[in-house]
Amino acid sequence: FPQTVPMNNSMNFIHPLIVGMEVSASIRVESVHETKRAGSETGQYGSTTDLGYEILLSTEVTRVMDGVTIAAGHHTVWIPGYL
């Protein structure tokens, strides 16, 4: 999503990625939590534009020829609730 805010990431590189090698990348949604962005204030009628969703993603990159994992990790992003 174009207005996604990266919050945290952790990527472990297990094997080297060789230029020209075909790879496959996968992303899986692990959890979704409705949140209010830190530092936001509630408006006069209790509304705020800083409500959104914190989403935990797991990622994996594998070599196509033998299925060996090249890299794996987790990423947390925040998506505004008005999308």
PDB file of C-alpha atoms in Angstrom:
ATOM      1  CA  PHE A   1       0.000   0.000   0.000  1.00  0.00           C
ATOM      2  CA  PRO A   2       1.379   3.439  -0.860  1.00  0.00           C
ATOM      3  CA  GLN A   3       0.842   4.967   2.613  1.00  0.00           C
ATOM      4  CA  THR A   4       2.245   2.051   4.614  1.00  0.00           C
ATOM      5  CA  VAL A   5       4.708   3.091   7.327  1.00  0.00           C
ATOM      6  CA  PRO A   6       7.535   0.623   8.090  1.00  0.00           C
ATOM      7  CA  MET A   7       7.926   0.206  11.862  1.00  0.00           C
ATOM      8  CA  ASN A   8      10.345  -2.667  12.420  1.00  0.00           C
ATOM      9  CA  ASN A   9      12.117  -5.389  10.470  1.00  0.00           C
ATOM     10  CA  SER A  10      14.427  -8.296  11.041  1.00  0.00           C
ATOM     11  CA  MET A  11      15.917 -10.230   8.122  1.00  0.00           C
ATOM     12  CA  ASN A  12      18.354 -13.137   8.443  1.00  0.00           C
ATOM     13  CA  PHE A  13      20.523 -13.816   5.401  1.00  0.00           C
ATOM     14  CA  ILE A  14      21.225 -17.549   5.529  1.00  0.00           C
ATOM     15  CA  HIS A  15      22.924 -18.182   2.171  1.00  0.00           C
ATOM     16  CA  PRO A  16      24.499 -15.829  -0.384  1.00  0.00           C
ATOM     17  CA  LEU A  17      22.360 -14.540  -3.224  1.00  0.00           C
ATOM     18  CA  ILE A  18      24.199 -15.069  -6.500  1.00  0.00           C
ATOM     19  CA  VAL A  19      23.559 -12.616  -9.345  1.00  0.00           C
ATOM     20  CA  GLY A  20      21.491 -14.236 -12.082  1.00  0.00           C
ATOM     21  CA  MET A  21      20.046 -16.942  -9.784  1.00  0.00           C
ATOM     22  CA  GLU A  22      16.257 -17.263  -9.972  1.00  0.00           C
ATOM     23  CA  VAL A  23      14.566 -16.777  -6.587  1.00  0.00           C
ATOM     24  CA  SER A  24      11.044 -16.850  -5.234  1.00  0.00           C
ATOM     25  CA  ALA A  25       9.825 -14.457  -2.528  1.00  0.00           C
ATOM     26  CA  SER A  26       6.839 -15.053  -0.274  1.00  0.00           C
ATOM     27  CA  ILE A  27       5.111 -12.782   2.216  1.00  0.00           C
ATOM     28  CA  ARG A  28       2.583 -14.049   4.770  1.00  0.00           C
ATOM     29  CA  VAL A  29       0.386 -11.951   7.060  1.00  0.00           C
ATOM     30  CA  GLU A  30       0.934 -13.297  10.594  1.00  0.00           C
ATOM     31  CA  SER A  31      -1.254 -10.869  12.563  1.00  0.00           C
ATOM     32  CA  VAL A  32      -3.347  -7.698  12.240  1.00  0.00           C
ATOM     33  CA  HIS A  33      -4.080  -5.417  15.213  1.00  0.00           C
ATOM     34  CA  GLU A  34      -6.114  -2.204  15.204  1.00  0.00           C
ATOM     35  CA  THR A  35      -3.945   0.508  16.778  1.00  0.00           C
ATOM     36  CA  LYS A  36      -3.552   4.214  17.327  1.00  0.00           C
ATOM     37  CA  ARG A  37      -0.238   5.612  16.110  1.00  0.00           C
ATOM     38  CA  ALA A  38       2.066   6.765  18.929  1.00  0.00           C
ATOM     39  CA  GLY A  39       1.972  10.519  19.543  1.00  0.00           C
ATOM     40  CA  SER A  40      -1.446  11.029  17.967  1.00  0.00           C
ATOM     41  CA  GLU A  41      -4.161  13.105  19.630  1.00  0.00           C
ATOM     42  CA  THR A  42      -7.898  12.530  19.678  1.00  0.00           C
ATOM     43  CA  GLY A  43     -10.013  15.262  18.130  1.00  0.00           C
ATOM     44  CA  GLN A  44     -12.916  17.160  19.700  1.00  0.00           C
ATOM     45  CA  TYR A  45     -15.483  14.449  18.913  1.00  0.00           C
ATOM     46  CA  GLY A  46     -13.252  11.452  19.644  1.00  0.00           C
ATOM     47  CA  SER A  47     -12.142  10.956  16.061  1.00  0.00           C
ATOM     48  CA  THR A  48      -8.562  10.731  14.878  1.00  0.00           C
ATOM     49  CA  THR A  49      -6.869  10.182  11.536  1.00  0.00           C
ATOM     50  CA  ASP A  50      -4.133   8.204  13.300  1.00  0.00           C
ATOM     51  CA  LEU A  51      -6.202   5.054  13.765  1.00  0.00           C
ATOM     52  CA  GLY A  52      -4.877   2.197  11.705  1.00  0.00           C
ATOM     53  CA  TYR A  53      -3.602  -1.347  11.655  1.00  0.00           C
ATOM     54  CA  GLU A  54      -0.274  -2.774  12.770  1.00  0.00           C
ATOM     55  CA  ILE A  55       0.493  -5.758  10.563  1.00  0.00           C
ATOM     56  CA  LEU A  56       3.151  -8.413  11.200  1.00  0.00           C
ATOM     57  CA  LEU A  57       4.485 -10.022   8.018  1.00  0.00           C
ATOM     58  CA  SER A  58       6.809 -12.999   7.658  1.00  0.00           C
ATOM     59  CA  THR A  59       9.008 -13.124   4.570  1.00  0.00           C
ATOM     60  CA  GLU A  60      11.095 -15.801   2.905  1.00  0.00           C
ATOM     61  CA  VAL A  61      13.311 -15.816  -0.190  1.00  0.00           C
ATOM     62  CA  THR A  62      14.190 -19.221  -1.677  1.00  0.00           C
ATOM     63  CA  ARG A  63      16.248 -20.442  -4.639  1.00  0.00           C
ATOM     64  CA  VAL A  64      13.908 -21.808  -7.302  1.00  0.00           C
ATOM     65  CA  MET A  65      16.244 -24.619  -8.478  1.00  0.00           C
ATOM     66  CA  ASP A  66      16.473 -26.413  -5.102  1.00  0.00           C
ATOM     67  CA  GLY A  67      14.145 -24.625  -2.639  1.00  0.00           C
ATOM     68  CA  VAL A  68      16.999 -23.590  -0.308  1.00  0.00           C
ATOM     69  CA  THR A  69      16.114 -20.591   1.877  1.00  0.00           C
ATOM     70  CA  ILE A  70      18.311 -17.578   1.071  1.00  0.00           C
ATOM     71  CA  ALA A  71      16.772 -15.164   3.604  1.00  0.00           C
ATOM     72  CA  ALA A  72      13.900 -15.126   6.091  1.00  0.00           C
ATOM     73  CA  GLY A  73      12.512 -12.603   8.532  1.00  0.00           C
ATOM     74  CA  HIS A  74       9.673 -10.544   9.966  1.00  0.00           C
ATOM     75  CA  HIS A  75       8.478  -7.037   9.160  1.00  0.00           C
ATOM     76  CA  THR A  76       5.991  -4.853  11.027  1.00  0.00           C
ATOM     77  CA  VAL A  77       4.138  -2.122   9.127  1.00  0.00           C
ATOM     78  CA  TRP A  78       1.407   0.356  10.016  1.00  0.00           C
ATOM     79  CA  ILE A  79      -1.429   1.056   7.571  1.00  0.00           C
ATOM     80  CA  PRO A  80      -3.783   4.047   8.094  1.00  0.00           C
ATOM     81  CA  GLY A  81      -7.356   3.048   8.902  1.00  0.00           C
ATOM     82  CA  TYR A  82      -8.910   5.310   6.260  1.00  0.00           C
ATOM     83  CA  LEU A  83      -7.637   3.237   3.310  1.00  0.00           C
TER      84      LEU A  83
END
